[in-house]
Tab-separated table of C-alpha atoms in Angstrom:
chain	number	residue	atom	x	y	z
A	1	UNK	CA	121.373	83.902	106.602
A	2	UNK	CA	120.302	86.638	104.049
A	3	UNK	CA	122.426	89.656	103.600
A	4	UNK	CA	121.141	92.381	105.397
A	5	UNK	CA	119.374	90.410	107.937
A	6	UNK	CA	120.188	91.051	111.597
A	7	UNK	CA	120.694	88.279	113.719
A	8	UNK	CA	119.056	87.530	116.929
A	9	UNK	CA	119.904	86.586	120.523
A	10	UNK	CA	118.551	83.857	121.646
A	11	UNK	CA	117.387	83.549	125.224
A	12	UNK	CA	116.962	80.633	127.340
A	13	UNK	CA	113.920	79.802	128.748
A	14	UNK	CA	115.320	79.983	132.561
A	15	UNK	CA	115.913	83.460	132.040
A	16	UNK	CA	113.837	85.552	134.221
A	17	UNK	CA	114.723	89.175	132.647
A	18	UNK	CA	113.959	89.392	128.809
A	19	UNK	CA	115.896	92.657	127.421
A	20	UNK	CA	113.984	95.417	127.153
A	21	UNK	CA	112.421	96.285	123.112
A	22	UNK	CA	112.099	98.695	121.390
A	23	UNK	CA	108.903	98.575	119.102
A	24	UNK	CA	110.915	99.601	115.519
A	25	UNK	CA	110.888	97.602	111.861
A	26	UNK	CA	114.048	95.384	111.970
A	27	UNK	CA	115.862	96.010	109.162
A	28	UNK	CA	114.888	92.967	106.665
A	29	UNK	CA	115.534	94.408	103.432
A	30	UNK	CA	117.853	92.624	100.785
A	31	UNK	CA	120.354	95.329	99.867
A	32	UNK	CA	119.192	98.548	97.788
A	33	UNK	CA	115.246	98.538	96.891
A	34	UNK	CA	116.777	99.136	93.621
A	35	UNK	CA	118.099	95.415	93.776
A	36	UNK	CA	114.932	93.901	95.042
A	37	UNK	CA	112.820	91.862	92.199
A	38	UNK	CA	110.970	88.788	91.604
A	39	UNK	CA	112.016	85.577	89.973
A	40	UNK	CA	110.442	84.432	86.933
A	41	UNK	CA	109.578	81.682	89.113
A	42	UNK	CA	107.984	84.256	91.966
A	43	UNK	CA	106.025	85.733	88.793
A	44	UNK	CA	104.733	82.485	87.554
A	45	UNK	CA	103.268	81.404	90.881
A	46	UNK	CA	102.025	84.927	91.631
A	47	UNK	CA	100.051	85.733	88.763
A	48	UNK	CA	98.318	82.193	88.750
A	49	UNK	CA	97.173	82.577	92.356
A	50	UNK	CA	96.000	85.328	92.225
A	51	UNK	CA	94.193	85.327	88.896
A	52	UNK	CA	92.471	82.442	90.391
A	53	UNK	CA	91.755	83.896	93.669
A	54	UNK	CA	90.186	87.008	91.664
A	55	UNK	CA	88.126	84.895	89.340
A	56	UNK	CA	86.576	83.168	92.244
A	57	UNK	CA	86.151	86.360	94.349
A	58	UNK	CA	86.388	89.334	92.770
A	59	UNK	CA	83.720	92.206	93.737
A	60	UNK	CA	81.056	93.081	91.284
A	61	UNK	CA	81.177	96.439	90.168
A	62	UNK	CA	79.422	98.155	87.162
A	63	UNK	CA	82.387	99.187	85.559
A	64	UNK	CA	83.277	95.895	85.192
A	65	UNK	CA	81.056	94.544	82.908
A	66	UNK	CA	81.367	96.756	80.400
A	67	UNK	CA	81.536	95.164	77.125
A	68	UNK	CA	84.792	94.487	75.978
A	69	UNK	CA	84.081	93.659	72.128
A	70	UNK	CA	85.580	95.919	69.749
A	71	UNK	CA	82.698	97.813	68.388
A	72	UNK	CA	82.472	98.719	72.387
A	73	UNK	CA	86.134	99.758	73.237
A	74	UNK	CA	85.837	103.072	73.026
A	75	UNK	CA	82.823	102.946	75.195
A	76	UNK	CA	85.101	100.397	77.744
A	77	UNK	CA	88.034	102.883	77.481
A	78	UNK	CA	85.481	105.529	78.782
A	79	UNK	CA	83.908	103.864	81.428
A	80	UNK	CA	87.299	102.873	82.674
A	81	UNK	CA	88.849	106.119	82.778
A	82	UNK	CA	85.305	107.752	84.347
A	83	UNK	CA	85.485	104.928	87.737
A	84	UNK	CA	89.695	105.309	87.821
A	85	UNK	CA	89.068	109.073	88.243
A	86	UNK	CA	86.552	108.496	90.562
A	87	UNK	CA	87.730	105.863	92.935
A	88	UNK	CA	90.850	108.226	93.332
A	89	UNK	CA	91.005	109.212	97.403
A	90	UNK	CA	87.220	108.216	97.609
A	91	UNK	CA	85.720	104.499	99.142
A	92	UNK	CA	84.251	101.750	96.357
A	93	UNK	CA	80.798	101.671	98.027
A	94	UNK	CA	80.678	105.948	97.383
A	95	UNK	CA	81.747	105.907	93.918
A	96	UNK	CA	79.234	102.923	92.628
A	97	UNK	CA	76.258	104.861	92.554
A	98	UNK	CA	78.033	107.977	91.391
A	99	UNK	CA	79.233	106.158	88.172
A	100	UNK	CA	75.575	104.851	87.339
A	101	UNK	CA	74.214	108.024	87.804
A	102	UNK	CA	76.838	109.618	85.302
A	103	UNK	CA	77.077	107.003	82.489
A	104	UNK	CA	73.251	107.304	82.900
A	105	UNK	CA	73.644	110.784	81.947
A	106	UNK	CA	76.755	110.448	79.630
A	107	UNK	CA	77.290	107.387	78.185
A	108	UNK	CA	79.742	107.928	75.874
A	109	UNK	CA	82.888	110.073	75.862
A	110	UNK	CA	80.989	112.093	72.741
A	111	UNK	CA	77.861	112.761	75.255
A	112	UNK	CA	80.519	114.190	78.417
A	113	UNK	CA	82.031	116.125	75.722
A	114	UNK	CA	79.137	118.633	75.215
A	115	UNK	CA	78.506	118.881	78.716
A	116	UNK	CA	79.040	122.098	80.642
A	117	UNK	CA	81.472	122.548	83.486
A	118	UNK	CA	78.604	123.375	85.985
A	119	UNK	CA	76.890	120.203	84.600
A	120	UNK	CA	79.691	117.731	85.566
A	121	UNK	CA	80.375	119.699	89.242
A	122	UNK	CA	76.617	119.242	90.002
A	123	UNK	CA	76.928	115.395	89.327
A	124	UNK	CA	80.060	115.281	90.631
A	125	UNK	CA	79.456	117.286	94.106
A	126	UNK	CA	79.878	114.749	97.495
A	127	UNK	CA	82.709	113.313	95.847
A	128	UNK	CA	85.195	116.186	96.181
A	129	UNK	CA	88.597	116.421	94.714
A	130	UNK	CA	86.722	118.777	92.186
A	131	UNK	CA	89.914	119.265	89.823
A	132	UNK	CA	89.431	115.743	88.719
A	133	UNK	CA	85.877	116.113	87.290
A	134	UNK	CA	87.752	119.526	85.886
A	135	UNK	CA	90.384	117.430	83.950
A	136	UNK	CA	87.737	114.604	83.094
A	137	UNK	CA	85.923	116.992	81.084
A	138	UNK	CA	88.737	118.919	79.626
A	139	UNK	CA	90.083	115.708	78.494
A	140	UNK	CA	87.499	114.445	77.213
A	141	UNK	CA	86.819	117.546	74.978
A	142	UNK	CA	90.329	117.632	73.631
A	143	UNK	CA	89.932	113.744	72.414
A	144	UNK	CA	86.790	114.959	70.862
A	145	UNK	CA	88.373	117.464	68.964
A	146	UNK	CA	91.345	115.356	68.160
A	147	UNK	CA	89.124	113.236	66.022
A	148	UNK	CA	86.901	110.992	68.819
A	149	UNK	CA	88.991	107.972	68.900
A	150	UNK	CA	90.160	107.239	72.461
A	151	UNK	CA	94.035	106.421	72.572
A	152	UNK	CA	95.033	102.565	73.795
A	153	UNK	CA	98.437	102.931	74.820
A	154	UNK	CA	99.745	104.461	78.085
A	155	UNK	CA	102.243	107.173	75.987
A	156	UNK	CA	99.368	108.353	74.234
A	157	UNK	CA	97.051	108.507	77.518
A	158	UNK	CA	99.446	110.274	78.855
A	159	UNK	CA	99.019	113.070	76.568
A	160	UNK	CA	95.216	113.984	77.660
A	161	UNK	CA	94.683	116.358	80.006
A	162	UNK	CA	94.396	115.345	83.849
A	163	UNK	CA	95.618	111.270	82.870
A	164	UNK	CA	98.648	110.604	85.078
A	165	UNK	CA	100.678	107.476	85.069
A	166	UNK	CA	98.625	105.111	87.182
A	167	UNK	CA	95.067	105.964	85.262
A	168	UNK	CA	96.572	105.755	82.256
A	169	UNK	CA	97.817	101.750	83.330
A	170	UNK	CA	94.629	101.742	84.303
A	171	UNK	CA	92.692	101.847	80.783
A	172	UNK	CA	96.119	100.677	79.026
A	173	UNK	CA	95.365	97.356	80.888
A	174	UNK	CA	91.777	97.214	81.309
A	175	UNK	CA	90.631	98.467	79.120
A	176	UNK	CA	92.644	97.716	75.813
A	177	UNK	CA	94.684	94.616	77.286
A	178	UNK	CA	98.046	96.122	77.171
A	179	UNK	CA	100.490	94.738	79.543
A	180	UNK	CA	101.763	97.483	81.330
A	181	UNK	CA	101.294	98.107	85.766
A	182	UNK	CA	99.276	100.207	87.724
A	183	UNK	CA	100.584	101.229	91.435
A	184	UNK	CA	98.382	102.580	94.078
A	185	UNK	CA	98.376	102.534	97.675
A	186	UNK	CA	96.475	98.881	97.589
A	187	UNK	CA	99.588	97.848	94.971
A	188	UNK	CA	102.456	99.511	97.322
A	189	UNK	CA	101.279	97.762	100.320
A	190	UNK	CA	100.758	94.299	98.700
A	191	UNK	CA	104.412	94.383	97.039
A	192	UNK	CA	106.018	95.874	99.985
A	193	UNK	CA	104.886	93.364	102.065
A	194	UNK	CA	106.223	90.356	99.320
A	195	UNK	CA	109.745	91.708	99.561
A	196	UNK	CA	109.761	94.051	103.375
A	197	UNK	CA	110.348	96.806	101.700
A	198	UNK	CA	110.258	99.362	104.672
A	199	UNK	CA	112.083	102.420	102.234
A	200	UNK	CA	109.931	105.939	102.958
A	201	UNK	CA	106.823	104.618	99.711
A	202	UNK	CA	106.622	108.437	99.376
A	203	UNK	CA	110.153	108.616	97.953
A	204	UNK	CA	110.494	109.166	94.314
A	205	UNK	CA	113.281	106.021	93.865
A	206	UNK	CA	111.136	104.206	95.922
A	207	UNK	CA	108.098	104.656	93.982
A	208	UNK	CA	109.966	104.169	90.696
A	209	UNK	CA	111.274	101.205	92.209
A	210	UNK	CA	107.145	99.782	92.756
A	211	UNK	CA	106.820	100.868	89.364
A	212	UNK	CA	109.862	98.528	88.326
A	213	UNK	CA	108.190	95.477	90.147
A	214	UNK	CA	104.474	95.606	89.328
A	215	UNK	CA	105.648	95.846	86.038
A	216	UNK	CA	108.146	92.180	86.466
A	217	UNK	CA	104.561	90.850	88.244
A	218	UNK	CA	101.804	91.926	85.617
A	219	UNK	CA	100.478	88.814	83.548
A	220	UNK	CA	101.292	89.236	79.692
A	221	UNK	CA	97.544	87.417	78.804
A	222	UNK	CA	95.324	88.749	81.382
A	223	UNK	CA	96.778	92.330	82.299
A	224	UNK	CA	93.712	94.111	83.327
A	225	UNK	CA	92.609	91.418	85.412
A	226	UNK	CA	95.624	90.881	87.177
A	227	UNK	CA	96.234	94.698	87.832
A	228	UNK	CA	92.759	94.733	89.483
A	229	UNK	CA	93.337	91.358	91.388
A	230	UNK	CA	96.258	92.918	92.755
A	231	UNK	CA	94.312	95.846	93.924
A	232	UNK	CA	91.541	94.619	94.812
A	233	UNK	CA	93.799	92.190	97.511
A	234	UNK	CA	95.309	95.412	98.854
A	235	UNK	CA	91.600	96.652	98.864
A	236	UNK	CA	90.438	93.550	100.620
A	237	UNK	CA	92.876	90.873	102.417
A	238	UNK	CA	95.578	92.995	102.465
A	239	UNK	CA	94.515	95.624	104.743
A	240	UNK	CA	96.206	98.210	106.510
A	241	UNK	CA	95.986	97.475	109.588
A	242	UNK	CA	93.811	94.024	109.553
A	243	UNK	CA	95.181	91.990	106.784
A	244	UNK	CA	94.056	88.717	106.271
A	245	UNK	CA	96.984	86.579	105.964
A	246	UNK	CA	95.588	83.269	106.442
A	247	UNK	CA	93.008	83.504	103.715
A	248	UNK	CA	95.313	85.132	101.212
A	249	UNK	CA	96.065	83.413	98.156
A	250	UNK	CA	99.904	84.861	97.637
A	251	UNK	CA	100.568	84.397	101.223
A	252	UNK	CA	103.465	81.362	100.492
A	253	UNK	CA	104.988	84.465	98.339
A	254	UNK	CA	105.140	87.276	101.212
A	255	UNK	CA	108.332	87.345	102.759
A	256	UNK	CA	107.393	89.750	105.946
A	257	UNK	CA	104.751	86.973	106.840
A	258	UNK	CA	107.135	84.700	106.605
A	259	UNK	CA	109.799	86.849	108.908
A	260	UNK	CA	106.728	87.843	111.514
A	261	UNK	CA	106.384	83.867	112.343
A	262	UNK	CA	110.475	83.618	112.826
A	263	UNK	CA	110.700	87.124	114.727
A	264	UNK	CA	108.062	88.242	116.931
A	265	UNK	CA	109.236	92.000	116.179
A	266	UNK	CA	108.373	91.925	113.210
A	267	UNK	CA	104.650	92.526	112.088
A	268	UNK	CA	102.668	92.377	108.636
A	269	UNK	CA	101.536	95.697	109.425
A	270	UNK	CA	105.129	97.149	109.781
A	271	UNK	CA	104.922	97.260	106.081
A	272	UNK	CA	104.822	99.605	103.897
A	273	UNK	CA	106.421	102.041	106.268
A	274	UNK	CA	104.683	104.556	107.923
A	275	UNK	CA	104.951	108.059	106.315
A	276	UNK	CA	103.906	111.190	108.955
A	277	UNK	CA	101.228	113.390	107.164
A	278	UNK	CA	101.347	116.916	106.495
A	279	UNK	CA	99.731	118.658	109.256
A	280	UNK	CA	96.642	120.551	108.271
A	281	UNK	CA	96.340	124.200	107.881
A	282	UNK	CA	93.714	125.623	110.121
A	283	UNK	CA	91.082	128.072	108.182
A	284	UNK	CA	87.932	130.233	109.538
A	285	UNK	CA	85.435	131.368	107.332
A	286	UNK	CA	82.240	133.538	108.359
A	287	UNK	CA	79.493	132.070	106.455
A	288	UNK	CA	76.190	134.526	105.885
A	289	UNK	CA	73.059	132.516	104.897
A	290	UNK	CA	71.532	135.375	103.191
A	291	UNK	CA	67.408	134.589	102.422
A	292	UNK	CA	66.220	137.726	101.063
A	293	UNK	CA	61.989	137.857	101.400
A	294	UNK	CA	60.271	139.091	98.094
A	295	UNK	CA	56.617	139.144	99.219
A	296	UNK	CA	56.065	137.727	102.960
A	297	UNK	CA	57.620	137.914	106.108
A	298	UNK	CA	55.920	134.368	106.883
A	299	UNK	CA	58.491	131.523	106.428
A	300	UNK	CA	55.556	128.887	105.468
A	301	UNK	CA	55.026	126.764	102.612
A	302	UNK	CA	54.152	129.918	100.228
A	303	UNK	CA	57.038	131.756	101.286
A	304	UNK	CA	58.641	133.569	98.190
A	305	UNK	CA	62.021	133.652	99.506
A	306	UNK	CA	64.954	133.028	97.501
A	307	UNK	CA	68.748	132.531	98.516
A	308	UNK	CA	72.044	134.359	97.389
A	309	UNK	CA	74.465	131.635	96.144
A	310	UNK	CA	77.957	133.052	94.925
A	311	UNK	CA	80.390	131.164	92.472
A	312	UNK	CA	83.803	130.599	93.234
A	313	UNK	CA	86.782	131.465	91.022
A	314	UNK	CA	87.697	129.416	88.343
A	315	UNK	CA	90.954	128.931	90.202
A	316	UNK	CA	92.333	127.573	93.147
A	317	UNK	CA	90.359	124.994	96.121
A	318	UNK	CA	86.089	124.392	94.488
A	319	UNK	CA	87.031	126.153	91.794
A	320	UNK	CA	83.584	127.138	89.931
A	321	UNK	CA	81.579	125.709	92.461
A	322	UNK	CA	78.847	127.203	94.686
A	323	UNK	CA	78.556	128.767	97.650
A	324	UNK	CA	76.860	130.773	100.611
A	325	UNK	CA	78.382	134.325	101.079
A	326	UNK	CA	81.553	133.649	102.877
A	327	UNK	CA	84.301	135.429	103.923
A	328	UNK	CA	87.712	134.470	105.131
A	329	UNK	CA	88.647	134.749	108.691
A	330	UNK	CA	92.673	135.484	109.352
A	331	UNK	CA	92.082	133.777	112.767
A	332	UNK	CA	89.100	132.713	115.065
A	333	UNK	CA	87.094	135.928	115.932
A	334	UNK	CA	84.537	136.925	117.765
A	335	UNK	CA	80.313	137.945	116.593
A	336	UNK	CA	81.062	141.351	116.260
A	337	UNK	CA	83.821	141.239	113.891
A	338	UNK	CA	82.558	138.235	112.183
A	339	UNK	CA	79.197	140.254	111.241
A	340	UNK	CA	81.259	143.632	110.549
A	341	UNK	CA	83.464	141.460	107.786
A	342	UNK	CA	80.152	139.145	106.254
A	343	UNK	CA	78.334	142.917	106.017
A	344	UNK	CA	81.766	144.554	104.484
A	345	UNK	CA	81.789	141.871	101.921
A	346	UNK	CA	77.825	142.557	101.069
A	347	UNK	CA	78.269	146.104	100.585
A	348	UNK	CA	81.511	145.589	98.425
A	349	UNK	CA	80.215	142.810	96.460
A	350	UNK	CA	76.474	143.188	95.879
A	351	UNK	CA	76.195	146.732	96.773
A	352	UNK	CA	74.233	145.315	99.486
A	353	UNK	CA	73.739	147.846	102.680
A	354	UNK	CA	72.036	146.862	105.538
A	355	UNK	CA	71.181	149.804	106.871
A	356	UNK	CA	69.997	151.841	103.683
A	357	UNK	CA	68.863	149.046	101.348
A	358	UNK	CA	67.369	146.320	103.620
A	359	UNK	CA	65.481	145.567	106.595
A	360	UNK	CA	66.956	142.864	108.651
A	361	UNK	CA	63.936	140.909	109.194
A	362	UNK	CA	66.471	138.727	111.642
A	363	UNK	CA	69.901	137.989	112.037
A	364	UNK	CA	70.761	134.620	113.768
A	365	UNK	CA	73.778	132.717	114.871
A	366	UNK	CA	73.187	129.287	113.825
A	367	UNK	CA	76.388	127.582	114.649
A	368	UNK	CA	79.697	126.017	114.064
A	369	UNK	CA	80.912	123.339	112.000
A	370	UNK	CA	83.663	121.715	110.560
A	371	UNK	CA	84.867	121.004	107.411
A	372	UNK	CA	87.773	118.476	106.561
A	373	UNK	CA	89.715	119.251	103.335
A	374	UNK	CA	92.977	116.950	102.552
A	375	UNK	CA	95.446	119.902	103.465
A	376	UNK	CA	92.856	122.294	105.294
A	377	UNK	CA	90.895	122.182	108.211
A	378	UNK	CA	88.288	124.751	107.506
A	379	UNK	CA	85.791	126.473	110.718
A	380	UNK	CA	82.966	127.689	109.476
A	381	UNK	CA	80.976	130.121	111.621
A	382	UNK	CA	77.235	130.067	110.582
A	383	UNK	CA	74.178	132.573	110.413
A	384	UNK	CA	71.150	133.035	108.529
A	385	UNK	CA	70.438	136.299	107.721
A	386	UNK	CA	67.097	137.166	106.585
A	387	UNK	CA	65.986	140.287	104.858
A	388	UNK	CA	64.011	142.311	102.885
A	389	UNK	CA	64.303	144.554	100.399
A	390	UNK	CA	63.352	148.086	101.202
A	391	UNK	CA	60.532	149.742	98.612
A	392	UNK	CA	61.372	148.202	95.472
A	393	UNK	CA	64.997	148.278	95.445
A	394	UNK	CA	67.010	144.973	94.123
A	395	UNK	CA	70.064	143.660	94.689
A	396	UNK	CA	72.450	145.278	92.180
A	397	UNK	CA	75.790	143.431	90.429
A	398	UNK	CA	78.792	145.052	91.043
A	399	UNK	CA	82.865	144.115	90.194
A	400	UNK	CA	85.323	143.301	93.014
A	401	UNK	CA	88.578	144.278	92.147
A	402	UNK	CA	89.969	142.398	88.732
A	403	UNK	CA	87.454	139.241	88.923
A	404	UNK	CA	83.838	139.845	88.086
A	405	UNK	CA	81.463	138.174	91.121
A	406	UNK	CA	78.837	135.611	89.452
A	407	UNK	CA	75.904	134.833	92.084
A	408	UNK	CA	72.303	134.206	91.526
A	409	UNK	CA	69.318	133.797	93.484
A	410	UNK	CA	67.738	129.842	94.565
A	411	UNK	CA	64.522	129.251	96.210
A	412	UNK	CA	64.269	126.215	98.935
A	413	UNK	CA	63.175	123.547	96.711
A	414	UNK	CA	65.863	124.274	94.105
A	415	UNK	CA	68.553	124.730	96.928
A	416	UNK	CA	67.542	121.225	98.428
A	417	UNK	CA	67.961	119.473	94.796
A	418	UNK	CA	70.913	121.188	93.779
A	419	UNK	CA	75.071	118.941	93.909
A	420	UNK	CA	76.230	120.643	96.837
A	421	UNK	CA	79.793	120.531	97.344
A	422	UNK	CA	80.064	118.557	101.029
A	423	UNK	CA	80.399	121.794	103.107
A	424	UNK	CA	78.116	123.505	101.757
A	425	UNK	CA	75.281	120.923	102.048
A	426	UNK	CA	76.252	120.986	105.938
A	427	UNK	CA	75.733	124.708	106.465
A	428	UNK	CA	72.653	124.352	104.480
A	429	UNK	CA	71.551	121.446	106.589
A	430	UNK	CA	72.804	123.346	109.676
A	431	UNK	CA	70.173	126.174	108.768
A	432	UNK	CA	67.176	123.787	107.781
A	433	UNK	CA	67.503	122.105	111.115
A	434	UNK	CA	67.531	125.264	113.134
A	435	UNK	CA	64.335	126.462	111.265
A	436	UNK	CA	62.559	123.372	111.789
A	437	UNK	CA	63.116	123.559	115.641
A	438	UNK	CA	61.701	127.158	115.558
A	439	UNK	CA	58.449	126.066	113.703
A	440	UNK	CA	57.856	123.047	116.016
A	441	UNK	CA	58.345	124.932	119.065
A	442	UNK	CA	55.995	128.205	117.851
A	443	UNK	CA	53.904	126.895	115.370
A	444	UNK	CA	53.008	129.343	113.026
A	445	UNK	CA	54.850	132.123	114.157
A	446	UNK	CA	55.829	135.638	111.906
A	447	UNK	CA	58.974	136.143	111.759
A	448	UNK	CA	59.822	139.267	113.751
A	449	UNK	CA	62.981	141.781	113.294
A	450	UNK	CA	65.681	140.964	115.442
A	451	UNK	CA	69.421	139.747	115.954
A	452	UNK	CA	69.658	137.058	117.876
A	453	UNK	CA	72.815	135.703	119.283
């Protein structure tokens, strides 16, 4: 029997009382993970399955067949690095059309290079993780400046702003053919799974350890490939919690599949071990929908209203990005204090007064709705406030504290086409649904002055 492998009990058939179980991963490892690796022999018959597997069933995606020739690797190096960023925390089927769209627009690394900031955010908006589109362009500037030719090897990657050690295996391998690893959650889960390898995958000896044997598994001829056959099993077969065992190609190799049909405590989807996420921080936010009414009251197809859309800082969570006028909530509160903070933050930031410098043609609550960040759990609390400037006064700009405010106005049709960050777009749906039910039940109404709970 292996080291480090507990033995079982048997029981005999007659008995009538089995002992009682408790539902834990046996232990199964083989000494230290730092002692764990594969046989040339394991890496032989590895890399051939599953290079054959993936040539026979690999998905087709757009940044795959790129051109690989040489007057095109710069080109291949860029389209790699553009889908790597964007298939981090985000589903294949999403990112697809998102990378048409933006080799459409930028096709080479020289194109994303002149872009703007506000460019890239508007393609990149629905996608979140808004930091990497930040880095993307960044980096792409600084290899720009540094002469245009994109770097090949993984030390050199590394050097470029926002390219960590997986993306920069990523183009290494794909890319350029160098034979280095990649390790994602698809990789951890397929390799922890070969060896049961139940170690926390969040620890950093543990993940240097993955590191250590991707890199024993990667094919010397066919890197790329095999890197993204590997994946794309995790991605596919070998599921989180519906793997397909009988139909994978490297399941002679796995020793946990092997140890479920000995042990019936012992499950595929034991492995990798379970890791207990960071509990979300709860956030409120009173969101003010402010539609300000240049000419009409009417809210028809001529209206000339316009909306107030504020940028964010150029630090910290959607940095740069824009927004309806919100304010932060230390805890859930009531209408009252909700409006007194939204109309606080007008007359501080816009010199906005709603008493003196507007009429409140009507003030609505439209609503809750949540938000889901990867660390925040934001409440937003939603109204549309409509008004109208008395005589011919204008909104006027005005400084809060250090940092400058930057807002401008958007009419419906330009708010509708603009790359809405996620949470945004659903306040902004919130608001067009609620003014669609008022037009279909009173056709035709004016819009009256109120404040409407």
């Amino acid at each position: 029997m292996e080291a480090g492998v507990e033995k079982k009990t048997a029981i005999s058939p007659k008995s009538k009382k089995r002992p009682r179980r408790k539902r834990e991963v046996p232990p199964t490892e083989v000494g230290d993970i730092e002692d764990i690796s594969f046989s040339k022999d394991e890496a032989l018959q590895i890399r051939a399955s599953l290079l054959e597997w993936y040539d026979k069933n690999q998905r087709d995606l757009p940044w795959r067949t790129m051109s690989g020739g040489l007057d095109e690797r710069d080109k291949r190096g860029y389209a790699v690095w553009v889908s790597e960023v964007m298939l981090q925390q985000t589903r294949v089927s999403t990112v697809i059309d998102y990378f048409k769209r933006w080799m459409n627009k930028w096709p080479t690394l020289h194109h994303l290079a002149q872009a703007s900031l506000e460019e890239v955010n508007e393609m990149w908006a629905g996608l979140g993780y808004y930091r990497r589109v930040r880095f993307l362009l960044q980096g792409a500037k600084e290899v720009v400046e540094g002469g245009g030719r994109f770097p090949e090897t993984v030390s050199d990657l590394r050097k470029i702003k926002g390219i960590g050690e997986y993306t920069a295996g990523a183009i290494a391998s794909i890319a350029f053919r160098k034979a280095v690893p990649v390790v994602d959650g698809n990789v951890v889960r397929v390799i922890s799974r070969l060896k049961t390898i139940s170690a926390n995958p969040k620890d950093a000896a543990t993940v240097k350890s993955f590191w250590k044997l991707a890199g024993q598994l990667v094919d010397p001829c066919r890197p790329g490939d095999f890197n993204q056959a590997l994946m794309e099993l995790g991605a596919t077969l070998c599921s989180l919690s519906n793997p397909g065992c009988a139909a994978c190609p490297i399941s002679a190799q796995c020793h946990v599949l092997s140890l479920s049909g000995e042990n019936e405590l012992v499950h595929v989807t034991d492995y990798p071990t379970k890791v207990v996420k960071a509990k979300q921080r709860h956030e409120f936010s009173a969101v003010s929908v402010v539609e300000i009414l240049n000419c009409q009251e009417t809210m028809g197809p001529q209206s000339s209203s316009k909306y107030i859309l504020v940028k964010r800082p150029n630090k910290g969570l959607l940095a740069g990005l824009w927004e309806f006028p919100s304010v932060l909530l230390e805890k859930e509160a009531d209408l009252t204090s909700r409006r007194k903070a939204v109309d606080n933050y007008l007359q501080s930031s816009f010199n906005l007064d709603l008493k003196e410098s507007t009429r409140i043609v009507s003030r609505e609550n439209i609503g809750e709705c949540v938000h889901v960040f990867s660390h925040i759990r934001l409440k937003m609390y939603v109204e549309l406030l409509v008004l109208h400037a008395k005589g011919n006064r204008s909104i006027d700009y005005k400084k809060q504290g250090k940092e400058s405010i930057t807002w401008k106005y958007v009419d419906n049709e330009n708010l509708g086409n603009m790359g809405l960050t996620s949470g945004v777009r659903k306040v902004y749906t919130m608001v067009q649904k609620h003014k669609q039910t008022e037009q279909s039940t009173i056709p035709g109404r004016r819009r009256k002055t109120a404040v409407r709970r």
